Short mmCIF file of C-alpha atoms and ligand atoms in Angstrom, two decimals:
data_model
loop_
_atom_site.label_atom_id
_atom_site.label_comp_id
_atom_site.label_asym_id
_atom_site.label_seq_id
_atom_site.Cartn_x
_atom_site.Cartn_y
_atom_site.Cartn_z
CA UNK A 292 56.06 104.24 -38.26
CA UNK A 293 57.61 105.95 -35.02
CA UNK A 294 56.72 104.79 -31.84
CA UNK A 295 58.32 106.93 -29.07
CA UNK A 296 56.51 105.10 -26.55
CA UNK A 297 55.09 101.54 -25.68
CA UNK A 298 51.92 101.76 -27.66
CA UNK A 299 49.05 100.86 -26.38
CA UNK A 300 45.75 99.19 -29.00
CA UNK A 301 42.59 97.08 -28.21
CA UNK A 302 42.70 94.00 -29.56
CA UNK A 303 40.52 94.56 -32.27
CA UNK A 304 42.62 96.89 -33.96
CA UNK A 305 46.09 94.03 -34.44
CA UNK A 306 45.67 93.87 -37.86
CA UNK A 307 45.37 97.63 -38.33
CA UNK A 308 47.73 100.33 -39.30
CA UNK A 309 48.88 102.24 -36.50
CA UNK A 310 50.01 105.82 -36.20
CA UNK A 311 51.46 107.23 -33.20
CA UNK A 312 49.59 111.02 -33.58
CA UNK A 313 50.29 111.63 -29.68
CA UNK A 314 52.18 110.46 -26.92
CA UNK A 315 50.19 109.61 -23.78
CA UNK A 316 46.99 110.79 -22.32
CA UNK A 317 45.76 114.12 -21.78
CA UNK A 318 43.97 113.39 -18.61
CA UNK A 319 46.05 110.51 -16.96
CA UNK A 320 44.30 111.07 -13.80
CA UNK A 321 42.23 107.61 -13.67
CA UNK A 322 44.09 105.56 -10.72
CA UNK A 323 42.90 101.91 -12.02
CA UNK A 324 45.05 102.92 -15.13
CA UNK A 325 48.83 102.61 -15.73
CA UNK A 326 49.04 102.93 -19.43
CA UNK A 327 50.79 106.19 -19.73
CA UNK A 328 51.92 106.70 -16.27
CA UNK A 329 55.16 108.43 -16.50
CA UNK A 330 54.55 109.07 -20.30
CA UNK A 331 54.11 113.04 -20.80
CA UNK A 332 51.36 113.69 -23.09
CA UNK A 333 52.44 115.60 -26.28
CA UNK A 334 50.92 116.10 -29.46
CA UNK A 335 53.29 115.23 -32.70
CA UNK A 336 53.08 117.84 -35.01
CA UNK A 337 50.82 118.04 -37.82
CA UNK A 338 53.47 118.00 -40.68
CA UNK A 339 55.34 115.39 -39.07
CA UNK A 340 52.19 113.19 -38.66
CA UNK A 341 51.16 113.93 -42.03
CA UNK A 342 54.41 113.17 -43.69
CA UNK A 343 54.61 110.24 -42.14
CA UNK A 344 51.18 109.25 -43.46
CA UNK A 345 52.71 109.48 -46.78
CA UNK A 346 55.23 107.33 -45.78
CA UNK A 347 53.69 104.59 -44.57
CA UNK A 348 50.84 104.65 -47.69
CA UNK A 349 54.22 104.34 -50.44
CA UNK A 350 54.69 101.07 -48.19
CA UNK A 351 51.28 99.79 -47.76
CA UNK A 352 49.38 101.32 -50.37
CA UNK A 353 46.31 98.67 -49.96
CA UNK A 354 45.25 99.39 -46.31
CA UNK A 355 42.08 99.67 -45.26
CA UNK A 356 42.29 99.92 -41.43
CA UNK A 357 44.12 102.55 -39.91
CA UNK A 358 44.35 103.37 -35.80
CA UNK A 359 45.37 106.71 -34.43
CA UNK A 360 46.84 106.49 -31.02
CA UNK A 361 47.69 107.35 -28.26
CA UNK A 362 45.15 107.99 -25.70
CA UNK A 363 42.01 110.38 -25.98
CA UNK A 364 42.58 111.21 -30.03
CA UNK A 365 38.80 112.90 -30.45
CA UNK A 366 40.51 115.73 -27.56
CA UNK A 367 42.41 117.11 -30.51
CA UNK A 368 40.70 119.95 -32.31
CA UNK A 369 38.07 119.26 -35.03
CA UNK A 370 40.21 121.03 -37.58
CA UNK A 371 43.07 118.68 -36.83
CA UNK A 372 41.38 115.47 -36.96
CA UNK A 373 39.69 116.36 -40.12
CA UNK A 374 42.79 117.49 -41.63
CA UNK A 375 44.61 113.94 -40.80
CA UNK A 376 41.23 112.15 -42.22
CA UNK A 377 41.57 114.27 -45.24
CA UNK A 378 45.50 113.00 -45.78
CA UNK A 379 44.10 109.26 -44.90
CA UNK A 380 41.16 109.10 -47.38
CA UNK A 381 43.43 110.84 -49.94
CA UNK A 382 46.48 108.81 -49.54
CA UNK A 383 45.23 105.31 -49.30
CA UNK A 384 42.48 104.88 -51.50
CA UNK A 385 40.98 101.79 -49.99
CA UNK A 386 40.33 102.98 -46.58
CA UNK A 387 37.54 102.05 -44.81
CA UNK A 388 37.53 102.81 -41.25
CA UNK A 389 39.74 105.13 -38.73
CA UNK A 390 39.24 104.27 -35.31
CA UNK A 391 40.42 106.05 -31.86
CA UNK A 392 40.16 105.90 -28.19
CA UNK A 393 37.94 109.00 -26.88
CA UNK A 394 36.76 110.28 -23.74
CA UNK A 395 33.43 111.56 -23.47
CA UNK A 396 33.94 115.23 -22.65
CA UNK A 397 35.94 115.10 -25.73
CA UNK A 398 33.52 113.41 -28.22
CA UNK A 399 30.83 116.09 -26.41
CA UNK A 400 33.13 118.91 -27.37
CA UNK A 401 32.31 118.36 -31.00
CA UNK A 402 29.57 119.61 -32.59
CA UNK A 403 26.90 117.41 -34.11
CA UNK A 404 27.57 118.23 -37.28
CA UNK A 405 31.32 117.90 -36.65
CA UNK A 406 30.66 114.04 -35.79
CA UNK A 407 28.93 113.74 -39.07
CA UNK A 408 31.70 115.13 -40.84
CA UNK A 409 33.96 112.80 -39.13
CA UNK A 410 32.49 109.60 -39.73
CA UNK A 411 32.22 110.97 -43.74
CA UNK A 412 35.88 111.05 -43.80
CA UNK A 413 35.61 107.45 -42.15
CA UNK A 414 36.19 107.56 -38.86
CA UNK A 415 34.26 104.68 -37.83
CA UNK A 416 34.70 103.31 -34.03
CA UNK A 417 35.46 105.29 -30.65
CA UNK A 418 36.79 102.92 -28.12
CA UNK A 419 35.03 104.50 -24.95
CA UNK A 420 36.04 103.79 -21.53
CA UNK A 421 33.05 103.81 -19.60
CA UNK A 422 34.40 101.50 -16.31
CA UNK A 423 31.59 102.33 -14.25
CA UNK A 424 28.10 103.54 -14.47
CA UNK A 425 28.43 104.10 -10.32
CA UNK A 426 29.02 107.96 -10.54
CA UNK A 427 30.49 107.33 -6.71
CA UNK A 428 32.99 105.07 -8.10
CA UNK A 429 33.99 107.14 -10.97
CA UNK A 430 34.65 110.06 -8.33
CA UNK A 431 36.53 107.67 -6.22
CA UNK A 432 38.82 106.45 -9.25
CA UNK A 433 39.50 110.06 -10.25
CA UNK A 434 37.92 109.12 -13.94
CA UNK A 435 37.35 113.03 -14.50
CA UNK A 436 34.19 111.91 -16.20
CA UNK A 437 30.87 111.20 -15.14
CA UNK A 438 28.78 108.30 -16.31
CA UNK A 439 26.01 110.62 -17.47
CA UNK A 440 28.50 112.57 -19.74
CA UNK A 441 29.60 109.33 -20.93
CA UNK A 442 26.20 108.28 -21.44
CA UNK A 443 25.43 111.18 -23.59
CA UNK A 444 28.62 111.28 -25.92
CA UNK A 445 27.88 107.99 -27.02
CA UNK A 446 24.88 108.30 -28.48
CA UNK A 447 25.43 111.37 -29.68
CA UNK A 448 28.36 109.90 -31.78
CA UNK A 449 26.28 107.26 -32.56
CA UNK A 450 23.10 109.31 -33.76
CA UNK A 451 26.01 110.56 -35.78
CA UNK A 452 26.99 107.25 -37.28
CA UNK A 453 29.64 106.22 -35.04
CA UNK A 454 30.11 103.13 -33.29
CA UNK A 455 30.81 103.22 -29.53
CA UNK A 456 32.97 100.51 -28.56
CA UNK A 457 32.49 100.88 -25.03
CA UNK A 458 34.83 99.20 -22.09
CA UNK A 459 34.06 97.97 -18.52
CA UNK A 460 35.70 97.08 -15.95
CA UNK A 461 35.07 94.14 -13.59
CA UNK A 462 36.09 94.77 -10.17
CA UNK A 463 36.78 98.27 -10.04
CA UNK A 464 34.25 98.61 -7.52
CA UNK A 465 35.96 96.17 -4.80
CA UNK A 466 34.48 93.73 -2.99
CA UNK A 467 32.06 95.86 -1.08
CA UNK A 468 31.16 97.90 -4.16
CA UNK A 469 30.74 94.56 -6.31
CA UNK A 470 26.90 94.39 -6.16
CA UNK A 471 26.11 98.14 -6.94
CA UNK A 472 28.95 98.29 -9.74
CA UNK A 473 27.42 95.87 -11.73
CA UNK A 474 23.76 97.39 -11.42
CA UNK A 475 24.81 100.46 -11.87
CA UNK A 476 26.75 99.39 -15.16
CA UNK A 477 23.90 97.43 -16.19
CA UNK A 478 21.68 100.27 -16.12
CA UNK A 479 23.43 102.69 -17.48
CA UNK A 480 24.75 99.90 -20.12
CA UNK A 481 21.28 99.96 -21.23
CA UNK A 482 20.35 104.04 -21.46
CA UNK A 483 23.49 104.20 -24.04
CA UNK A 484 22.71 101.09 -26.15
CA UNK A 485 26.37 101.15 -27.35
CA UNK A 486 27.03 99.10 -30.81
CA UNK A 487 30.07 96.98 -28.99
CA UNK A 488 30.72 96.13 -25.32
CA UNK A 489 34.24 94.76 -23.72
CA UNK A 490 34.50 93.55 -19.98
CA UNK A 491 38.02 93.89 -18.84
CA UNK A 492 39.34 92.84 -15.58
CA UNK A 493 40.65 95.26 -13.42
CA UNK A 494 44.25 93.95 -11.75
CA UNK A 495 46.31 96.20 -9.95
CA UNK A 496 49.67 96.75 -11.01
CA UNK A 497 52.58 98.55 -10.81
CA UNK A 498 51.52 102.03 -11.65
CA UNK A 499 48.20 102.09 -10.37
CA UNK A 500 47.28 103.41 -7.47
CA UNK A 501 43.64 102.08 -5.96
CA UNK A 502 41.63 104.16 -3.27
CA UNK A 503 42.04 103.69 -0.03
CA UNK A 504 40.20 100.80 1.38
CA UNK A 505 39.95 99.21 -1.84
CA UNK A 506 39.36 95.40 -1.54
CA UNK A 507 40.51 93.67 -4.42
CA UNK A 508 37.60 90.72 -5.98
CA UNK A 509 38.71 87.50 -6.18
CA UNK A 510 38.35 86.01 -9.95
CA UNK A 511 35.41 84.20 -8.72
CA UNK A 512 33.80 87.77 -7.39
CA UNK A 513 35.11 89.13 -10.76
CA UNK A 514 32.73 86.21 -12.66
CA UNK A 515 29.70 86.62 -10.59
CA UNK A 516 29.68 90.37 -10.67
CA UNK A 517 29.84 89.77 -14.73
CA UNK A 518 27.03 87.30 -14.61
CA UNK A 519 25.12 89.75 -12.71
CA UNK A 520 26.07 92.87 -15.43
CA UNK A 521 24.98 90.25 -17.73
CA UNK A 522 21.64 90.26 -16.25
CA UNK A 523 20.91 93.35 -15.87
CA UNK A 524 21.27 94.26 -19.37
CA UNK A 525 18.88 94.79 -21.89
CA UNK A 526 20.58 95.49 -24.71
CA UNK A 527 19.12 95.72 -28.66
CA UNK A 528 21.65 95.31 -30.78
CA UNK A 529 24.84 94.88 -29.01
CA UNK A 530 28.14 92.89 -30.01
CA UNK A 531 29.72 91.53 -26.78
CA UNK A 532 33.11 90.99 -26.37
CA UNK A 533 34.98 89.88 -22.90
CA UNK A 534 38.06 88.27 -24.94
CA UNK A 535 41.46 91.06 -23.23
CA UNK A 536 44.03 88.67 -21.58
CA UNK A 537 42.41 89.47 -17.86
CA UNK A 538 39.39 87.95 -18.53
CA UNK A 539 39.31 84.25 -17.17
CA UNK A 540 37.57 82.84 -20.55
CA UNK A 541 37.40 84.74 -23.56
CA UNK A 542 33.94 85.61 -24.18
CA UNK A 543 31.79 86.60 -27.74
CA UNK A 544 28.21 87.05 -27.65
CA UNK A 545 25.43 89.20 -29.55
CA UNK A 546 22.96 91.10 -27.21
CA UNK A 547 20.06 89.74 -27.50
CA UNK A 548 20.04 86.66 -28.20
CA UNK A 549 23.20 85.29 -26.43
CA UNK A 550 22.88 86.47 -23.06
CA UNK A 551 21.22 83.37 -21.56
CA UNK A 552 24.04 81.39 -23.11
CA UNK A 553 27.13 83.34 -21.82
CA UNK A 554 25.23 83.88 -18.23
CA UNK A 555 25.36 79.56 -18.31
CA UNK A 556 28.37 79.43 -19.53
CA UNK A 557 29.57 81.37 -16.84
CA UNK A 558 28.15 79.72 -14.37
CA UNK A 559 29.55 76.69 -15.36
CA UNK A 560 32.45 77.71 -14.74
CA UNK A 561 32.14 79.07 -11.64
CA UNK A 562 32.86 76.16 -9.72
CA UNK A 563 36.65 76.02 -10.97
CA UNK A 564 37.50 79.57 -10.18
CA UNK A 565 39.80 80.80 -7.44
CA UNK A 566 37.53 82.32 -4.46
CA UNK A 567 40.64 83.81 -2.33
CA UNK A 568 42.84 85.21 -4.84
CA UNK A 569 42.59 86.78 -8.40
CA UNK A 570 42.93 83.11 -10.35
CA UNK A 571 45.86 82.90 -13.43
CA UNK A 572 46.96 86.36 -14.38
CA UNK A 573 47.35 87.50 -17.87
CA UNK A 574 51.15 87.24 -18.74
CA UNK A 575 50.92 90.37 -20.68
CA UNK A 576 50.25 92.40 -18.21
S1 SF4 B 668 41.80 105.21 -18.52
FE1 SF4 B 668 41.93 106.39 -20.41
S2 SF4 B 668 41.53 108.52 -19.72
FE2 SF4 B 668 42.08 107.35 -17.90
S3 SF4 B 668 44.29 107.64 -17.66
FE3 SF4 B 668 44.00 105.73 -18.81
S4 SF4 B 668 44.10 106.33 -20.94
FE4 SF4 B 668 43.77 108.21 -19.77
#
């Protein structure tokens, strides 16, 4: 496969196979995010992709996972991402599910019945980020989305059969913001009733470029403001997931039934984490 930049996959998708179909992000406004900073975004083209598709199923004729990166894949056209389903499902004949990052306006950009053809050529999960339900704090981090709108394109994708793997991100509200960052997530957490759920820690790092006045949480600020999130939701059928690298613990649960157990287990550990500084840092940052 050609990778033209450092690519970029949650950690679900490590056993997948990955195809580079763009380079970068077509927004790459969000400050809290250094992913593609740097990287312009650029779409491969279409023969290129699909030839390489052919490629790679001569090699690994048996897959059944595929991932199309880079960031924001539902912002190309319908008629694209259909035609690079059609190549997929034709080309590996075990395939079971495609899966892409997407931004709301883009999932909202497609039509109902475009969704539903989508997931029938098996495109399965849209990693969402969602970082916020605090409109404010969206604004603030330049997200170029609003919480509503991301509200909305998830459950229109998943009235559509999608799954909405939808991210969060612990202490992107700074200290001061903490409280109403977590409520706010929490409440808009449970208006979208997404099918998965991450919480990543937000750590600032060379490429990102905070608001001013931003107050950084400590990791023990980062915990507490997840054990509040954690309260606040009422989810129905939810798989919970707070296992990236910047988490202090990795995390699994099932919403409903585990959230009095994770809320205890964090607590318990509250009493070991650092209260001045951000605690042990992922190395893979
Ligand atoms: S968070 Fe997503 S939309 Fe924002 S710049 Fe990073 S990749 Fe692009």
């Amino acid at each position: 496969m050609q990778y033209t930049e450092r690519l970029f996959r949650p950690p679900a998708e490590a056993e997948s196979l990955i195809f580079q179909v763009a380079t970068g992000c077509p927004h790459n406004t969000c400050r809290f995010c250094a992913m593609y900073k740097g990287v312009p975004y650029r779409v491969r083209p279409q023969e290129e992709v699909l030839a390489e598709f052919a490629q790679a199923a001569r090699r690994y004729p048996e897959e059944r996972r595929v991932f199309l990166a880079d960031g924001d894949v539902m912002a190309l056209s319908f008629e694209r991402l259909r035609a690079m389903l059609e190549a997929l499902n034709r080309l590996f004949p075990k395939l079971a599910r495609v899966n892409v990052y997407a931004n709301g306006s883009s999932i909202l950009a497609k039509s109902d019945a475009e969704l539903e053809t989508l997931r029938q050529l098996k495109l399965n999960t849209l990693y969402v980020g969602l970082e916020s339900g605090d409109e404010e704090l969206l604004k603030k981090v330049d997200k170029g989305e609003t919480a509503a709108g991301l509200c909305a394109a998830v459950r229109r994708a998943q009235a559509a059969g999608l799954k909405g793997s939808v991210m969060v991100l612990l202490g992107l509200g700074g200290r001061e913001g903490s409280a109403h960052h977590a409520d706010a997530t929490a409440a808009l957490l449970n208006r979208m009733q997404p099918r998965l759920l991450s919480a990543l820690r937000f750590v600032e790092v060379p490429g990102t470029d905070m608001y001013e006045g931003y107050q950084a949480v400590s990791e023990y600020e980062a915990v507490s403001e997840l054990i509040r999130m954690l309260r606040g939701l009422e989810l129905e059928k939810t798989v919970f997931r707070a296992n990236h690298t910047s988490n202090p613990v990795p995390l699994e649960g099932r919403f409903p039934k585990d959230r009095e157990a994770l809320v205890s287990l964090l607590k318990s550990l509250l009493p070991r984490l650092d209260k001045r500084g951000p605690g042990r840092l992922p190395f893979s940052l």
